[in-house]
Amino acid sequence: NAGVMQNPRHLVRRRGQEARLRCSPVKGHSHVYWYRQLPEEGLKFMVYLQKENIIDESGMPKERFSAEFPKEGPSILRIQQVVRGDSAAYFCASSPAQGGQPQHFGDGTRLSIL
Amino acid sequence: DAKTTQPPSMDCAEGRAANLPCNHSTISGNEYVYWYRQIHSQGPQYIIHGLKNNETNEMASLIITEDRKSSTLILPHATLRDTAVYYCIVRGHSGNTPLVFGKGTRLSVIA
């Protein structure tokens, strides 16, 4: 999948714990997107970030969820006080700065809440 | 909401061409048609995109009607590994807009 690396691939958390999902974009890509796929459903956009800036977070739940893409290091999607409904596959995609380029996806992190 | 309509499922015999249709009757003049696919448990894979001319790459061909209200993705010689959910997405090219996924077409390639 064109070099987007996500880790961990699988993450198990108990209700109330925090989950941190990491995404390293394709080398040279400065735009990162997070999507969520609930079981048996399609992918839904959550948040779009550029380096050190959140551009669009219209798809992100208002509480417990946050995302960052620091100047150095991977993008992080953080879910605080996880609940059973957070169980899903979380996919990260990246694209270069030039507009209109295809997004390339990682293989996702599968989050399971016990 | 997705601006595209696709059949929920299709079958194709191995070695034959798979033709996947997509309706996008409300597409705007500056919006492109993108195709992605998702093989079970993997991330979506970019296939091809186009504006109004037909496009071809090593994976597939994209045929867009003259009025741009519909398109067809063609996999010329389908293999079992092409079994996946195929998503047709309309997207503007001003900036880097997120993708809006619909339900897609589940293509089953049969031996």
CSV table of C-alpha atoms in Angstrom, one decimal:
chain,number,residue,atom,x,y,z
A,1,ASN,CA,0.0,0.0,0.0
A,2,ALA,CA,2.5,2.6,-1.2
A,3,GLY,CA,4.5,2.9,2.0
A,4,VAL,CA,2.0,4.2,4.6
A,5,MET,CA,2.9,2.4,7.8
A,6,GLN,CA,0.4,2.0,10.6
A,7,ASN,CA,1.1,0.5,14.0
A,8,PRO,CA,0.1,-1.4,15.8
A,9,ARG,CA,-1.8,-3.6,13.4
A,10,HIS,CA,-4.0,-4.9,16.2
A,11,LEU,CA,-4.7,-3.2,19.5
A,12,VAL,CA,-6.8,-4.5,22.4
A,13,ARG,CA,-7.9,-2.2,25.2
A,14,ARG,CA,-10.3,-2.4,28.1
A,15,ARG,CA,-13.1,0.1,28.5
A,16,GLY,CA,-11.8,3.3,30.0
A,17,GLN,CA,-8.3,2.9,28.8
A,18,GLU,CA,-6.5,5.1,26.2
A,19,ALA,CA,-5.7,4.0,22.6
A,20,ARG,CA,-2.9,5.5,20.6
A,21,LEU,CA,-2.7,4.8,16.9
A,22,ARG,CA,0.3,5.8,14.9
A,23,CYS,CA,0.7,6.5,11.2
A,24,SER,CA,3.9,7.2,9.2
A,25,PRO,CA,3.0,8.7,5.8
A,26,VAL,CA,4.7,8.0,2.5
A,27,LYS,CA,8.1,9.7,2.5
A,28,GLY,CA,7.6,13.2,1.2
A,29,HIS,CA,3.9,13.3,1.9
A,30,SER,CA,2.8,16.2,4.1
A,31,HIS,CA,-0.9,15.5,4.3
A,32,VAL,CA,-2.5,12.8,6.5
A,33,TYR,CA,-6.1,11.6,6.7
A,34,TRP,CA,-7.7,9.3,9.2
A,35,TYR,CA,-10.7,7.2,8.4
A,36,ARG,CA,-12.7,4.7,10.5
A,37,GLN,CA,-14.5,1.6,9.3
A,38,LEU,CA,-17.0,0.1,11.7
A,39,PRO,CA,-17.7,-3.7,11.3
A,40,GLU,CA,-19.7,-4.4,8.1
A,41,GLU,CA,-19.7,-0.7,7.2
A,42,GLY,CA,-17.9,1.6,4.8
A,43,LEU,CA,-15.0,3.9,5.5
A,44,LYS,CA,-15.9,7.3,7.1
A,45,PHE,CA,-13.6,10.3,7.1
A,46,MET,CA,-12.5,11.5,10.5
A,47,VAL,CA,-9.8,14.1,10.3
A,48,TYR,CA,-7.3,15.7,7.8
A,49,LEU,CA,-4.0,17.1,9.0
A,50,GLN,CA,-1.0,18.8,7.5
A,51,LYS,CA,2.2,19.2,9.4
A,52,GLU,CA,1.4,20.7,12.8
A,53,ASN,CA,-2.1,21.8,11.6
A,54,ILE,CA,-5.6,20.3,11.7
A,55,ILE,CA,-7.3,21.2,8.4
A,56,ASP,CA,-10.6,19.5,8.7
A,57,GLU,CA,-11.9,17.5,11.7
A,58,SER,CA,-15.5,17.5,10.8
A,59,GLY,CA,-15.7,13.7,10.9
A,60,MET,CA,-14.2,13.3,14.3
A,61,PRO,CA,-16.3,12.8,17.5
A,62,LYS,CA,-16.3,15.9,19.6
A,63,GLU,CA,-15.2,14.1,22.8
A,64,ARG,CA,-12.5,11.7,23.6
A,65,PHE,CA,-10.9,11.8,20.1
A,66,SER,CA,-7.9,13.9,19.1
A,67,ALA,CA,-5.3,13.8,16.4
A,68,GLU,CA,-1.9,15.4,15.8
A,69,PHE,CA,0.7,15.4,13.1
A,70,PRO,CA,3.9,17.0,14.6
A,71,LYS,CA,6.7,18.5,12.7
A,72,GLU,CA,8.8,15.4,13.5
A,73,GLY,CA,7.4,11.9,13.8
A,74,PRO,CA,4.3,10.1,12.9
A,75,SER,CA,0.7,11.2,13.1
A,76,ILE,CA,-1.1,10.1,16.2
A,77,LEU,CA,-4.8,9.4,16.6
A,78,ARG,CA,-5.7,9.3,20.3
A,79,ILE,CA,-8.9,7.9,21.8
A,80,GLN,CA,-9.3,8.5,25.5
A,81,GLN,CA,-11.6,6.5,27.8
A,82,VAL,CA,-12.4,4.0,25.1
A,83,VAL,CA,-15.9,2.4,24.9
A,84,ARG,CA,-17.1,-0.8,23.1
A,85,GLY,CA,-18.4,1.3,20.2
A,86,ASP,CA,-14.9,2.5,19.4
A,87,SER,CA,-14.1,-1.1,18.1
A,88,ALA,CA,-13.3,-0.6,14.5
A,89,ALA,CA,-10.5,-0.6,11.9
A,90,TYR,CA,-8.8,2.8,11.7
A,91,PHE,CA,-7.1,3.6,8.4
A,92,CYS,CA,-4.6,6.3,7.7
A,93,ALA,CA,-3.9,7.8,4.2
A,94,SER,CA,-1.4,10.3,3.0
A,95,SER,CA,-0.9,12.5,-0.1
A,96,PRO,CA,1.7,15.0,-1.3
A,97,ALA,CA,1.2,18.7,-0.9
A,98,GLN,CA,0.2,19.1,-4.5
A,99,GLY,CA,-3.5,19.3,-4.8
A,100,GLY,CA,-5.5,16.5,-6.5
A,101,GLN,CA,-3.1,13.7,-5.9
A,102,PRO,CA,-4.5,10.2,-5.0
A,103,GLN,CA,-4.4,9.3,-1.3
A,104,HIS,CA,-2.5,6.1,-0.4
A,105,PHE,CA,-3.6,4.0,2.5
A,106,GLY,CA,-2.0,1.9,5.2
A,107,ASP,CA,-3.3,-1.4,6.2
A,108,GLY,CA,-5.0,0.0,9.3
A,109,THR,CA,-5.1,-0.7,13.0
A,110,ARG,CA,-7.8,-3.0,14.3
A,111,LEU,CA,-8.9,-1.8,17.6
A,112,SER,CA,-10.9,-4.1,19.9
A,113,ILE,CA,-12.4,-3.0,23.2
A,114,LEU,CA,-13.0,-5.6,25.8
B,1,ASP,CA,-23.0,11.5,1.5
B,2,ALA,CA,-21.5,9.7,-1.4
B,3,LYS,CA,-22.3,11.3,-4.8
B,4,THR,CA,-22.1,7.9,-6.6
B,5,THR,CA,-24.4,4.9,-7.1
B,6,GLN,CA,-23.0,1.4,-7.6
B,7,PRO,CA,-24.5,-2.1,-7.7
B,8,PRO,CA,-24.0,-3.8,-4.4
B,9,SER,CA,-22.5,-6.9,-5.9
B,10,MET,CA,-21.2,-8.6,-9.1
B,11,ASP,CA,-19.7,-11.9,-10.2
B,12,CYS,CA,-17.1,-12.4,-12.9
B,13,ALA,CA,-15.5,-15.5,-14.3
B,14,GLU,CA,-11.8,-15.8,-13.9
B,15,GLY,CA,-10.0,-14.6,-17.0
B,16,ARG,CA,-12.9,-12.6,-18.3
B,17,ALA,CA,-13.2,-8.8,-18.2
B,18,ALA,CA,-14.9,-7.3,-15.2
B,19,ASN,CA,-17.0,-4.2,-16.0
B,20,LEU,CA,-18.0,-2.2,-12.9
B,21,PRO,CA,-20.5,0.6,-13.5
B,22,CYS,CA,-20.9,3.8,-11.5
B,23,ASN,CA,-23.5,6.6,-11.7
B,24,HIS,CA,-22.5,10.1,-10.7
B,25,SER,CA,-25.2,12.2,-12.3
B,26,THR,CA,-24.5,15.3,-10.1
B,27,ILE,CA,-20.8,15.5,-10.8
B,28,SER,CA,-19.5,19.0,-11.1
B,29,GLY,CA,-17.2,20.3,-13.9
B,30,ASN,CA,-14.1,20.3,-11.7
B,31,GLU,CA,-14.7,16.9,-10.0
B,32,TYR,CA,-12.7,13.8,-10.9
B,33,VAL,CA,-13.8,10.2,-10.7
B,34,TYR,CA,-11.6,8.0,-8.6
B,35,TRP,CA,-11.7,4.2,-8.1
B,36,TYR,CA,-10.3,2.4,-5.1
B,37,ARG,CA,-10.7,-1.2,-4.0
B,38,GLN,CA,-10.5,-2.9,-0.6
B,39,ILE,CA,-9.4,-6.5,-0.4
B,40,HIS,CA,-10.5,-8.2,2.8
B,41,SER,CA,-8.7,-6.9,5.9
B,42,GLN,CA,-6.5,-4.6,3.9
B,43,GLY,CA,-6.5,-0.8,3.4
B,44,PRO,CA,-8.1,0.7,0.3
B,45,GLN,CA,-5.9,0.5,-2.8
B,46,TYR,CA,-5.9,3.3,-5.4
B,47,ILE,CA,-6.7,2.1,-8.9
B,48,ILE,CA,-7.2,4.9,-11.3
B,49,HIS,CA,-8.8,8.3,-11.7
B,50,GLY,CA,-10.0,10.6,-14.5
B,51,LEU,CA,-11.8,13.8,-15.4
B,52,LYS,CA,-13.4,13.3,-18.8
B,53,ASN,CA,-11.0,11.3,-21.0
B,54,ASN,CA,-10.7,7.6,-20.8
B,55,GLU,CA,-7.7,6.5,-18.8
B,56,THR,CA,-5.7,3.3,-18.7
B,57,ASN,CA,-2.9,2.1,-16.4
B,58,GLU,CA,-1.4,-1.3,-15.5
B,59,MET,CA,-4.3,-2.2,-13.3
B,60,ALA,CA,-7.4,-1.1,-15.2
B,61,SER,CA,-9.2,1.1,-17.7
B,62,LEU,CA,-11.6,3.9,-16.9
B,63,ILE,CA,-14.3,4.8,-19.4
B,64,ILE,CA,-16.2,8.0,-18.7
B,65,THR,CA,-19.3,8.9,-20.7
B,66,GLU,CA,-19.3,12.1,-22.7
B,67,ASP,CA,-21.8,13.7,-20.4
B,68,ARG,CA,-19.7,12.5,-17.4
B,69,LYS,CA,-22.7,11.2,-15.6
B,70,SER,CA,-21.5,7.7,-15.4
B,71,SER,CA,-18.3,5.7,-15.8
B,72,THR,CA,-17.1,2.1,-16.0
B,73,LEU,CA,-14.0,0.5,-14.5
B,74,ILE,CA,-12.7,-2.3,-16.6
B,75,LEU,CA,-10.4,-5.1,-15.2
B,76,PRO,CA,-9.4,-6.7,-18.5
B,77,HIS,CA,-8.6,-10.2,-17.3
B,78,ALA,CA,-10.0,-10.7,-13.8
B,79,THR,CA,-8.1,-13.1,-11.4
B,80,LEU,CA,-9.2,-14.5,-8.1
B,81,ARG,CA,-7.0,-11.9,-6.4
B,82,ASP,CA,-9.3,-9.1,-7.8
B,83,THR,CA,-12.1,-10.2,-5.5
B,84,ALA,CA,-12.7,-7.1,-3.4
B,85,VAL,CA,-15.1,-4.2,-2.8
B,86,TYR,CA,-14.7,-1.6,-5.4
B,87,TYR,CA,-15.4,2.1,-4.6
B,88,CYS,CA,-16.2,4.8,-7.1
B,89,ILE,CA,-15.6,8.2,-5.6
B,90,VAL,CA,-16.2,11.8,-7.0
B,91,ARG,CA,-13.7,14.3,-5.7
B,92,GLY,CA,-12.7,17.9,-6.5
B,93,HIS,CA,-9.1,18.8,-7.2
B,94,SER,CA,-9.0,22.1,-5.4
B,95,GLY,CA,-6.8,21.3,-2.5
B,96,ASN,CA,-6.6,17.9,-0.9
B,97,THR,CA,-10.2,17.0,0.0
B,98,PRO,CA,-11.0,13.9,1.9
B,99,LEU,CA,-12.6,10.9,0.2
B,100,VAL,CA,-16.3,10.1,0.7
B,101,PHE,CA,-16.8,6.4,0.4
B,102,GLY,CA,-20.1,4.8,-0.4
B,103,LYS,CA,-21.0,1.2,-0.1
B,104,GLY,CA,-19.2,0.1,-3.2
B,105,THR,CA,-19.6,-3.0,-5.4
B,106,ARG,CA,-18.5,-6.4,-4.0
B,107,LEU,CA,-16.9,-8.1,-6.9
B,108,SER,CA,-16.5,-11.9,-6.7
B,109,VAL,CA,-14.2,-13.5,-9.2
B,110,ILE,CA,-15.1,-17.1,-9.7
B,111,ALA,CA,-12.9,-19.9,-10.9
